[in-house]
mmCIF file of C-alpha atoms and ligand atoms in Angstrom:
data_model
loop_
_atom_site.group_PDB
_atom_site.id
_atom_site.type_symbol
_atom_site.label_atom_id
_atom_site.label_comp_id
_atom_site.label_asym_id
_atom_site.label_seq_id
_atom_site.Cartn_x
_atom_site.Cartn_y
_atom_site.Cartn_z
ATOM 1 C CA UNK A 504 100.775 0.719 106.379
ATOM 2 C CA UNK A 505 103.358 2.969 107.206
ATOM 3 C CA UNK A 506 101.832 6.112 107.148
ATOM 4 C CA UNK A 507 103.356 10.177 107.203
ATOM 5 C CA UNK A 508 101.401 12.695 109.736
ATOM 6 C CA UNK A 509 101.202 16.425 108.847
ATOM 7 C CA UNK A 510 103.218 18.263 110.391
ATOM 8 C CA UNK A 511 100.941 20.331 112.067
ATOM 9 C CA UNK A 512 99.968 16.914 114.524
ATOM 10 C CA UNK A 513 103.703 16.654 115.094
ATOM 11 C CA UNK A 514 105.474 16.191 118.533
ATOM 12 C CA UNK A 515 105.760 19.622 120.129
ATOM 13 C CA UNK A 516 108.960 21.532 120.092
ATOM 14 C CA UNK A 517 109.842 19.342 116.947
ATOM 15 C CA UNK A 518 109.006 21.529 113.940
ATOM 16 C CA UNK A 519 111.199 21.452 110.372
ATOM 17 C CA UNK A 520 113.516 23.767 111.975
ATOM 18 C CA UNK A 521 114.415 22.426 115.313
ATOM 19 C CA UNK A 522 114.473 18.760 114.277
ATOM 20 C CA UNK A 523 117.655 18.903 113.260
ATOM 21 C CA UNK A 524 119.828 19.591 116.490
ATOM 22 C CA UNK A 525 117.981 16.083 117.695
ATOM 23 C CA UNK A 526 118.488 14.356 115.027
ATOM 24 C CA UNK A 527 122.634 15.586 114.685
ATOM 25 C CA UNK A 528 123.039 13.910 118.165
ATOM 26 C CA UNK A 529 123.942 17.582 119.554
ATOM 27 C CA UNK A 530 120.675 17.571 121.871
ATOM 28 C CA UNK A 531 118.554 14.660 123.392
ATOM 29 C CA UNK A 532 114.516 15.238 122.610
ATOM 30 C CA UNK A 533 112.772 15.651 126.150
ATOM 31 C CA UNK A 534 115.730 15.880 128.130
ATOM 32 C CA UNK A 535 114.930 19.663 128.879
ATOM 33 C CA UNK A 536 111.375 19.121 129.306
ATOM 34 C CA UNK A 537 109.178 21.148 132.375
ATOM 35 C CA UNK A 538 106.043 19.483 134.473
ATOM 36 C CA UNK A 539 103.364 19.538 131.739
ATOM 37 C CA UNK A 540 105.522 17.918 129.118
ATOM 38 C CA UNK A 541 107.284 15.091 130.714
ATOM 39 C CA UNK A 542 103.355 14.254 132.054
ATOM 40 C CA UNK A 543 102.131 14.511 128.877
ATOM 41 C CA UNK A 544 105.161 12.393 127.716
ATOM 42 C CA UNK A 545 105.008 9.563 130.699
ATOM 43 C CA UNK A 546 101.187 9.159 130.050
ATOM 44 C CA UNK A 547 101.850 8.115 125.947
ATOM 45 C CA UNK A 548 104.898 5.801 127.072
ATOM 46 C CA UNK A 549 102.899 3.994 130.145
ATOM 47 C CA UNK A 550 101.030 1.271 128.193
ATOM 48 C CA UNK A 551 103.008 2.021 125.400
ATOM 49 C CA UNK A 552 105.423 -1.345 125.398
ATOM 50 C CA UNK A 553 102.506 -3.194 126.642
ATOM 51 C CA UNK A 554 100.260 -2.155 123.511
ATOM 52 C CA UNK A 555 103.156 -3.506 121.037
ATOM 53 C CA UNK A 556 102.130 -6.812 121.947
ATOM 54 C CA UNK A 557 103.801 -7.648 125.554
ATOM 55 C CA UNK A 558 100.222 -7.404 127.745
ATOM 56 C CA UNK A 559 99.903 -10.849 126.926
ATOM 57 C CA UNK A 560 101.526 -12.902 129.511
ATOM 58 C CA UNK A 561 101.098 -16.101 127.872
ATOM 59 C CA UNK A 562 102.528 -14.970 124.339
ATOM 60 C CA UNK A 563 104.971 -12.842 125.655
ATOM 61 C CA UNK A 564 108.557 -14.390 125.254
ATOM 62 C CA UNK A 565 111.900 -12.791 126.299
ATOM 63 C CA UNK A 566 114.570 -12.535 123.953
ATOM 64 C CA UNK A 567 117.941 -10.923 125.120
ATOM 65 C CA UNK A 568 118.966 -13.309 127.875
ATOM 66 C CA UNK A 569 122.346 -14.386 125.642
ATOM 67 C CA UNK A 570 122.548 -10.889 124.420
ATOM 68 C CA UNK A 571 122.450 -9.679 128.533
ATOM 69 C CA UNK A 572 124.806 -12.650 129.561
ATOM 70 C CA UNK A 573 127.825 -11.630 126.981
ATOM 71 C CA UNK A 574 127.502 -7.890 127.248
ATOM 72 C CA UNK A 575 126.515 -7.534 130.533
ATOM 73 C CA UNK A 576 125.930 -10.352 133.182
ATOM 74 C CA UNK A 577 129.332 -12.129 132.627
ATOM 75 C CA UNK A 578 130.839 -8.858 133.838
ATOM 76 C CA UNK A 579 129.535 -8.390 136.927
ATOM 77 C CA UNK A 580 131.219 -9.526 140.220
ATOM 78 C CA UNK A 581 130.174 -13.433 140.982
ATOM 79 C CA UNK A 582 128.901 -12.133 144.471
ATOM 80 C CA UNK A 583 125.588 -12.271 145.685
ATOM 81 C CA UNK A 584 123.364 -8.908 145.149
ATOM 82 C CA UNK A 585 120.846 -8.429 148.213
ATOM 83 C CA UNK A 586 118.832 -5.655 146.857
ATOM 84 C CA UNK A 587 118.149 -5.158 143.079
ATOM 85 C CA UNK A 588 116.280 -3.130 141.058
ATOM 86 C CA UNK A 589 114.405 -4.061 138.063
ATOM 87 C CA UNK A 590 113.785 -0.374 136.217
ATOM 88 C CA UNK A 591 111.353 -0.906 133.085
ATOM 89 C CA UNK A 592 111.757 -4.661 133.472
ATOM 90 C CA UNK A 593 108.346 -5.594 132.575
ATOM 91 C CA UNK A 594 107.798 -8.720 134.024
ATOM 92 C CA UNK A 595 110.875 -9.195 134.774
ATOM 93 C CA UNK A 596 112.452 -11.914 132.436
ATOM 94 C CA UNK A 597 115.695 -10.180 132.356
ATOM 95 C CA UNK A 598 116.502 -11.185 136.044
ATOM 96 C CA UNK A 599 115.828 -14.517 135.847
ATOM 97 C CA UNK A 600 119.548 -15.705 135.143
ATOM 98 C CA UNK A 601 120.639 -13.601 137.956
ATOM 99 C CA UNK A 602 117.837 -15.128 140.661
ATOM 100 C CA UNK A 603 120.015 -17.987 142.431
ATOM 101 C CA UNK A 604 122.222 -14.535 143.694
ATOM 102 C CA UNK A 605 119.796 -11.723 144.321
ATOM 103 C CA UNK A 606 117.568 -11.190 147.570
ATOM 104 C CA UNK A 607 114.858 -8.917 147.718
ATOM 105 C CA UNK A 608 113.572 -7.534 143.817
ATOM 106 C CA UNK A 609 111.960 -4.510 143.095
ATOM 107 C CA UNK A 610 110.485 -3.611 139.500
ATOM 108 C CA UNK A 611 109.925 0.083 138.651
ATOM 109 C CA UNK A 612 107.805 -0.384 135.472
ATOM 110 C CA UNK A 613 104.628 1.981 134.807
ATOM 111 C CA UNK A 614 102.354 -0.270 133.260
ATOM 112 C CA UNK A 615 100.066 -2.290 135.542
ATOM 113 C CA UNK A 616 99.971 -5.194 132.962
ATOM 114 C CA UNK A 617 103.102 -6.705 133.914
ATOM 115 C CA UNK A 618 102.521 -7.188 137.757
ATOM 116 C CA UNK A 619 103.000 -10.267 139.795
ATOM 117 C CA UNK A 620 104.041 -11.741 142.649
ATOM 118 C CA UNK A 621 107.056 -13.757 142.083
ATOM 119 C CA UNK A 622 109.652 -14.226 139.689
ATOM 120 C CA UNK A 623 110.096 -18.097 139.992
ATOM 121 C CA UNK A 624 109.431 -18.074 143.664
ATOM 122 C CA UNK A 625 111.693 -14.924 144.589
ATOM 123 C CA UNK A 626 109.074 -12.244 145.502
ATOM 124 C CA UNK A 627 108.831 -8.802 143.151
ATOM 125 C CA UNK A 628 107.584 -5.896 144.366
ATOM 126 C CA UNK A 629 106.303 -3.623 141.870
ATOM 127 C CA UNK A 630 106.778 0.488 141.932
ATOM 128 C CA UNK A 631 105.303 2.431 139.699
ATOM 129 C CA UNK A 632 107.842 5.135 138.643
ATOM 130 C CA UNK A 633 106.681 9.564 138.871
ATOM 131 C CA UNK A 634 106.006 11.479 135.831
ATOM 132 C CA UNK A 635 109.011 13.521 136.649
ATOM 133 C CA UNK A 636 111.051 10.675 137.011
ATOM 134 C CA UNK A 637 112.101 10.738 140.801
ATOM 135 C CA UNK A 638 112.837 7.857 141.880
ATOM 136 C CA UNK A 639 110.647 7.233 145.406
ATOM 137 C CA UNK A 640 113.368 5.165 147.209
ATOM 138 C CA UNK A 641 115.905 6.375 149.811
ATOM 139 C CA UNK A 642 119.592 7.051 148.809
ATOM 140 C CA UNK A 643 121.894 3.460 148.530
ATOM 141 C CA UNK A 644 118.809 1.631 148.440
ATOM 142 C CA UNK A 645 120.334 -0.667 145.730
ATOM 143 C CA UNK A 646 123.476 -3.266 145.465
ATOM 144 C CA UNK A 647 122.385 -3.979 141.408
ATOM 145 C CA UNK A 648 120.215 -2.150 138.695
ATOM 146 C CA UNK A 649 119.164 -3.403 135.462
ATOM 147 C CA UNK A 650 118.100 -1.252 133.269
ATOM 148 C CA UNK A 651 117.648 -2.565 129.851
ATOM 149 C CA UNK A 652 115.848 -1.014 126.546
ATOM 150 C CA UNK A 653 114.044 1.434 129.224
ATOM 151 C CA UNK A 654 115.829 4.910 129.013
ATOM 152 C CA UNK A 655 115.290 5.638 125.585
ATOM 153 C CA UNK A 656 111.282 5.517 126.232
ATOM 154 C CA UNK A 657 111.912 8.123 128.867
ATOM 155 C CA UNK A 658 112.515 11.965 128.041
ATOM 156 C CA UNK A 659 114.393 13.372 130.910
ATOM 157 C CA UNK A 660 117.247 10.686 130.770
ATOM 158 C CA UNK A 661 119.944 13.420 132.423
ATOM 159 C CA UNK A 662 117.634 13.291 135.681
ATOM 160 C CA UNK A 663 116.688 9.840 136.085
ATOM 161 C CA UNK A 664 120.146 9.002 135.193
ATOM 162 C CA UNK A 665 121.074 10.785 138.173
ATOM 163 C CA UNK A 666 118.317 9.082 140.136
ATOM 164 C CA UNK A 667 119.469 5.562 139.536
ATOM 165 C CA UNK A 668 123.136 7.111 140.640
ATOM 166 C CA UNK A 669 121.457 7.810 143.840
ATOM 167 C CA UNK A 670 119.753 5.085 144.555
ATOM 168 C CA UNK A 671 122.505 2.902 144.031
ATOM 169 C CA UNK A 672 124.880 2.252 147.325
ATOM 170 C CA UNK A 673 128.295 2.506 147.273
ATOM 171 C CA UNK A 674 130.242 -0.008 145.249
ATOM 172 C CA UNK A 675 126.517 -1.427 143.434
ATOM 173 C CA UNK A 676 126.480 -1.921 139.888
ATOM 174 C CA UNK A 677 124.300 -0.913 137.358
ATOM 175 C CA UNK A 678 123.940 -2.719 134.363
ATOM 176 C CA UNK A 679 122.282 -0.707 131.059
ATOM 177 C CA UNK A 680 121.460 -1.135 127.272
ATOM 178 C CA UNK A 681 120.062 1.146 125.073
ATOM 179 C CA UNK A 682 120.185 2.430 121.279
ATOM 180 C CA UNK A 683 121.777 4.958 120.095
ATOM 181 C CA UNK A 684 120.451 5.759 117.190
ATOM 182 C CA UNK A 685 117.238 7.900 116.421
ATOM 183 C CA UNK A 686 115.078 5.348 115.541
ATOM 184 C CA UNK A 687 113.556 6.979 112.930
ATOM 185 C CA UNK A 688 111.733 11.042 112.608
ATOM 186 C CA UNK A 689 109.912 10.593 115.151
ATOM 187 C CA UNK A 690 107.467 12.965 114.187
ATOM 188 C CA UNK A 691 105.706 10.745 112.720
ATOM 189 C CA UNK A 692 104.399 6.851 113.102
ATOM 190 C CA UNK A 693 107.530 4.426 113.071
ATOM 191 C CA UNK A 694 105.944 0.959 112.700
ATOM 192 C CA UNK A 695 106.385 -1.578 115.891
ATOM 193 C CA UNK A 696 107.634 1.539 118.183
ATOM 194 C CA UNK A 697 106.004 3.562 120.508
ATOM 195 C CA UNK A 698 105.571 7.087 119.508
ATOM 196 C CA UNK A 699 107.668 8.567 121.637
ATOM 197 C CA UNK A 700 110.741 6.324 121.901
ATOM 198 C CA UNK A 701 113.967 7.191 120.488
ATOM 199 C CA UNK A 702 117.696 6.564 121.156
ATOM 200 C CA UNK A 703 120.156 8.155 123.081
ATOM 201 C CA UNK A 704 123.874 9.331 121.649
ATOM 202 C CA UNK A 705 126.206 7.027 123.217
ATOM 203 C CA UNK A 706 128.208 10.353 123.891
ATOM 204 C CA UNK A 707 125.257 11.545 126.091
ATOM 205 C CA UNK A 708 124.503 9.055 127.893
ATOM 206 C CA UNK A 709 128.325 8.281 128.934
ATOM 207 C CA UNK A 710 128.416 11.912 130.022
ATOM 208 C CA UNK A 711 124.790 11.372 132.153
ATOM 209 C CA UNK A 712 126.803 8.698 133.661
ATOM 210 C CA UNK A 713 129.619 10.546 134.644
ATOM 211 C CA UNK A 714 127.292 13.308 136.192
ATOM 212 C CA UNK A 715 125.785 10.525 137.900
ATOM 213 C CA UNK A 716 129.277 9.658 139.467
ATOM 214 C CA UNK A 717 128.891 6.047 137.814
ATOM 215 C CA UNK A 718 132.031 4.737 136.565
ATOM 216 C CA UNK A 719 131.769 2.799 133.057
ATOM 217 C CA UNK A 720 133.444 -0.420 133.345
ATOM 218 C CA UNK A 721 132.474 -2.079 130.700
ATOM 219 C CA UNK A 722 131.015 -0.525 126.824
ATOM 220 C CA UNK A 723 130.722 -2.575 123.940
ATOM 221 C CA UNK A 724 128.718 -2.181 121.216
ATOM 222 C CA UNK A 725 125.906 -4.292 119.503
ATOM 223 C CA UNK A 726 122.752 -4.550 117.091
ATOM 224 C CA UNK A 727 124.326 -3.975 113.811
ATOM 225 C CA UNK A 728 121.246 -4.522 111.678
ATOM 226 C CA UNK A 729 121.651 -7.273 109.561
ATOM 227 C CA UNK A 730 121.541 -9.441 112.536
ATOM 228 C CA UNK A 731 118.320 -9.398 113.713
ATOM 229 C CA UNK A 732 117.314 -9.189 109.888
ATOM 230 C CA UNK A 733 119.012 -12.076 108.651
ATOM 231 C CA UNK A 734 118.857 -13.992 111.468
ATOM 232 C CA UNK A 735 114.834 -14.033 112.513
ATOM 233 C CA UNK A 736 113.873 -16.977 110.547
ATOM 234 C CA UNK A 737 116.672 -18.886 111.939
ATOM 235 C CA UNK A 738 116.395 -18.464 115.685
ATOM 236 C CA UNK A 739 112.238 -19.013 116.401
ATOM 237 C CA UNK A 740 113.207 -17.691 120.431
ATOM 238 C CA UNK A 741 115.203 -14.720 119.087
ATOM 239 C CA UNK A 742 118.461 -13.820 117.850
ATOM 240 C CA UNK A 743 119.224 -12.838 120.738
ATOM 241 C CA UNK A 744 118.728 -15.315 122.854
ATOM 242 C CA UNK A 745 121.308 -17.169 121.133
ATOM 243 C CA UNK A 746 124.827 -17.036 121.857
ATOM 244 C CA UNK A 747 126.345 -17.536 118.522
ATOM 245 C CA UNK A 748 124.425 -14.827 117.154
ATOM 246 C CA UNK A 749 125.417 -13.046 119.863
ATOM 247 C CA UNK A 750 129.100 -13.129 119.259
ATOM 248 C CA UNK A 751 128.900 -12.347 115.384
ATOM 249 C CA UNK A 752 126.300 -9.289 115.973
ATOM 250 C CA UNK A 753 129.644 -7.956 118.554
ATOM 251 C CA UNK A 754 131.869 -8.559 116.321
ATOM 252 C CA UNK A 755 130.109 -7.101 113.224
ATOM 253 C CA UNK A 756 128.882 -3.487 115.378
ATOM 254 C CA UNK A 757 133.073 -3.132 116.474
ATOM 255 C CA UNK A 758 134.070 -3.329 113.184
ATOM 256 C CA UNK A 759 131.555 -1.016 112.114
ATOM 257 C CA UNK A 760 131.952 1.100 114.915
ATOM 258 C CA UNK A 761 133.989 3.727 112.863
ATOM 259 C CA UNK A 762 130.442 4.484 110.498
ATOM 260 C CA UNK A 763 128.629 5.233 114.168
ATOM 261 C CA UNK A 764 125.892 8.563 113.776
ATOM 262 C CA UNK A 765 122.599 9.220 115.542
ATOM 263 C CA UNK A 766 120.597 9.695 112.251
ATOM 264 C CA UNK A 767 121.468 7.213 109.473
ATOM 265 C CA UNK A 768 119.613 8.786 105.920
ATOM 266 C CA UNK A 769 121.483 6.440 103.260
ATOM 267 C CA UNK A 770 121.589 2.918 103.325
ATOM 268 C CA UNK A 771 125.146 3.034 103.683
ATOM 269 C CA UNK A 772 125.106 5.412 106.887
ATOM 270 C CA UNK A 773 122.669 2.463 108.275
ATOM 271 C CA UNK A 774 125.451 -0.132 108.326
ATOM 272 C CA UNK A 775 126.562 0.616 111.643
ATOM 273 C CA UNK A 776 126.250 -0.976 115.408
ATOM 274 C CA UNK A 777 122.427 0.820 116.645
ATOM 275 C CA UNK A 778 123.176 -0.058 120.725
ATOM 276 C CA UNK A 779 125.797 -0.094 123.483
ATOM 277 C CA UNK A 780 125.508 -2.628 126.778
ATOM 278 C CA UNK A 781 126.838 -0.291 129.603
ATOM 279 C CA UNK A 782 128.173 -1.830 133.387
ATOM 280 C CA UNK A 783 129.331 0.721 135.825
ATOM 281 C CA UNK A 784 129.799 0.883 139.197
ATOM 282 C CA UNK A 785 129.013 3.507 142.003
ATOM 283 C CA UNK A 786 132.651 4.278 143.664
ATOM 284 C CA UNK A 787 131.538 6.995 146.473
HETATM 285 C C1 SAM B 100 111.511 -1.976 125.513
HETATM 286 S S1 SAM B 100 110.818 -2.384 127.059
HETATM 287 C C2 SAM B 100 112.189 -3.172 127.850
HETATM 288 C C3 SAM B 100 111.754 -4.329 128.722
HETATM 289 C C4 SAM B 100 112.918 -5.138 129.323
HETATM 290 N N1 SAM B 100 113.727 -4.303 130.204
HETATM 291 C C5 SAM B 100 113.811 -5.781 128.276
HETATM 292 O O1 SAM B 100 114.983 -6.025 128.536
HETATM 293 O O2 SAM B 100 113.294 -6.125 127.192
HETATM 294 C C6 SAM B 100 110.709 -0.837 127.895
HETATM 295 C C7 SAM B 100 110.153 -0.931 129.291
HETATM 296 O O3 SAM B 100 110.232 0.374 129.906
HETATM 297 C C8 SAM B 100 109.031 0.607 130.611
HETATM 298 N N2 SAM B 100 108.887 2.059 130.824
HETATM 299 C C9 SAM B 100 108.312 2.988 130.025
HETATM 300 N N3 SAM B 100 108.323 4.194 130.623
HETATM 301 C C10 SAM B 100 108.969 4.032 131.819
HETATM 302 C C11 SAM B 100 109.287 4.902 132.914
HETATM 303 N N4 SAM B 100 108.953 6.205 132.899
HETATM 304 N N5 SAM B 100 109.941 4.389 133.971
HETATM 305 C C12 SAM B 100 110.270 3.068 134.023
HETATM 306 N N6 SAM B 100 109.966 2.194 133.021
HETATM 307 C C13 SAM B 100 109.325 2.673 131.946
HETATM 308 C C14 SAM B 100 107.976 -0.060 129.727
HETATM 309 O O4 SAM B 100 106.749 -0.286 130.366
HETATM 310 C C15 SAM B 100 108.683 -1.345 129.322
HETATM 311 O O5 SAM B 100 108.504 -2.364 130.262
#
């Protein structure tokens, strides 16, 4: 059951009166955070996907690969990609479309339950990302980046932003999704999310791009709610893994796009798209 901690065994810096820049969208949780914290932080996230069910290698089913194709994939250059870089991609499902056109793959993913070898017989090498989030690979190391569902678990997203900017050469891609909603007070248990996850405001994260020097070439909005909701018993390999529901859930978060806000309270503020699909590009 879904239960409410005091609020003495909340998350620090998040007391009644400071919530509320965070949850206004004005100020990213964690984004500001020193040494201790964003250790404290990376060691509750590490295993944190993993415990929600995805250790399980032979359970464990992917299910965004139509989602990834419309908002994302499809927009990329049809050229080959020598070097990519798989950041928080588990075990690397989300790659797998992209595999007849990529060389060498690395995974940055900081749980050790996810690692093998290959990824149908293209060899993965796994990293396991720093506490502080720097990113141990030399500058241009990278012609593509996925990085999908994976920002929002971390709490310095301004930094590692920056990071991936780095490590991306000169006309590379990077390809992102995230929410951008608050998924909830996190203060205290959400049910099937980890406990420190939450979104990002679409207007920070465009500007952590910019900093970055990464161009956005492509935004579109997606996951209005009733989706996923109405559509799980239909689609047994997930909603979004289907193209058609792929297609309406676009349409449905652009026309809803004018209702967008970090922290939804009324059921009416809820009826709104809850993710953007980023691709930009490195130009210098
Ligand atoms: C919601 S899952 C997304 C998995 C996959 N990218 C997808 O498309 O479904 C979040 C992933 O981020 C990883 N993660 C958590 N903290 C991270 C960190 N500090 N650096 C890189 N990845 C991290 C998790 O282990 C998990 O694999």
């Amino acid at each position: 059951m879904f239960r409410r901690l005091p609020v003495a065994r909340s998350l620090e810096g998040t007391n009644e009166t400071s919530i509320d820049k965070y949850l206004s969208g004005a100020l990213l949780i964690g984004d500001d955070y020193g040494p201790e914290e964003l250790a404290r932080w990376y060691a509750e996230e590490k295993e944190g996907y993993a415990e929600l069910g995805a250790r399980d290698a032979q359970v464990y089913e992917y299910h965004y690969h139509a989602w990834n194709q419309h908002h994302a994939f499809r927009h990329l250059p049809s050229r080959t990609f020598d070097r990519v870089l798989g950041f928080g991609s588990a075990y690397g499902d989300e790659l797998m479309p992209l595999l007849a056109r990529v060389g060498a793959v690395t995974i940055v993913d900081p749980s050790d339950s996810f690692v093998h070898a290959h990824l149908q017989g293209v060899p993965v090498g796994y990293v396991r990302p720093k506490p502080d989030g720097i990113l141990p690979f030399p500058d241009a190391s990278f012609d593509l980046i996925t990085c999908f569902g994976v920002l929002h678990h971390i709490p310095n997203v301004s930094f590692v932003v920056r990071e991936l900017g780095r490590v991306l050469a000169k006309d590379g891609f990077i390809a992102l999704r995230e929410p951008i909603v608050s998924l909830g007070d996190w203060r205290y248990p959400r049910r099937g999310l980890t406990k420190r996850e939450r979104g990002i405001p679409s207007v920070f994260l465009e500007a952590a791009l910019q900093r970055a020097r990464l161009r956005v070439v492509r935004k579109s909005l997606c996951d209005f709610p009733l989706v996923p909701r109405l559509g799980r018993p239909f689609f047994a390999h997930g909603v979004f893994n289907s193209h058609a529901a792929t297609v309406i859930d676009a349409w449905l978060a652009r026309a809803f796009a004018w209702n967008q806000r970090y922290h939804a309270r009324t059921v009416i503020e809820k009826i709104r798209p809850t993710a953007v699909f980023i691709v930009a590009m490195k130009e210098v």
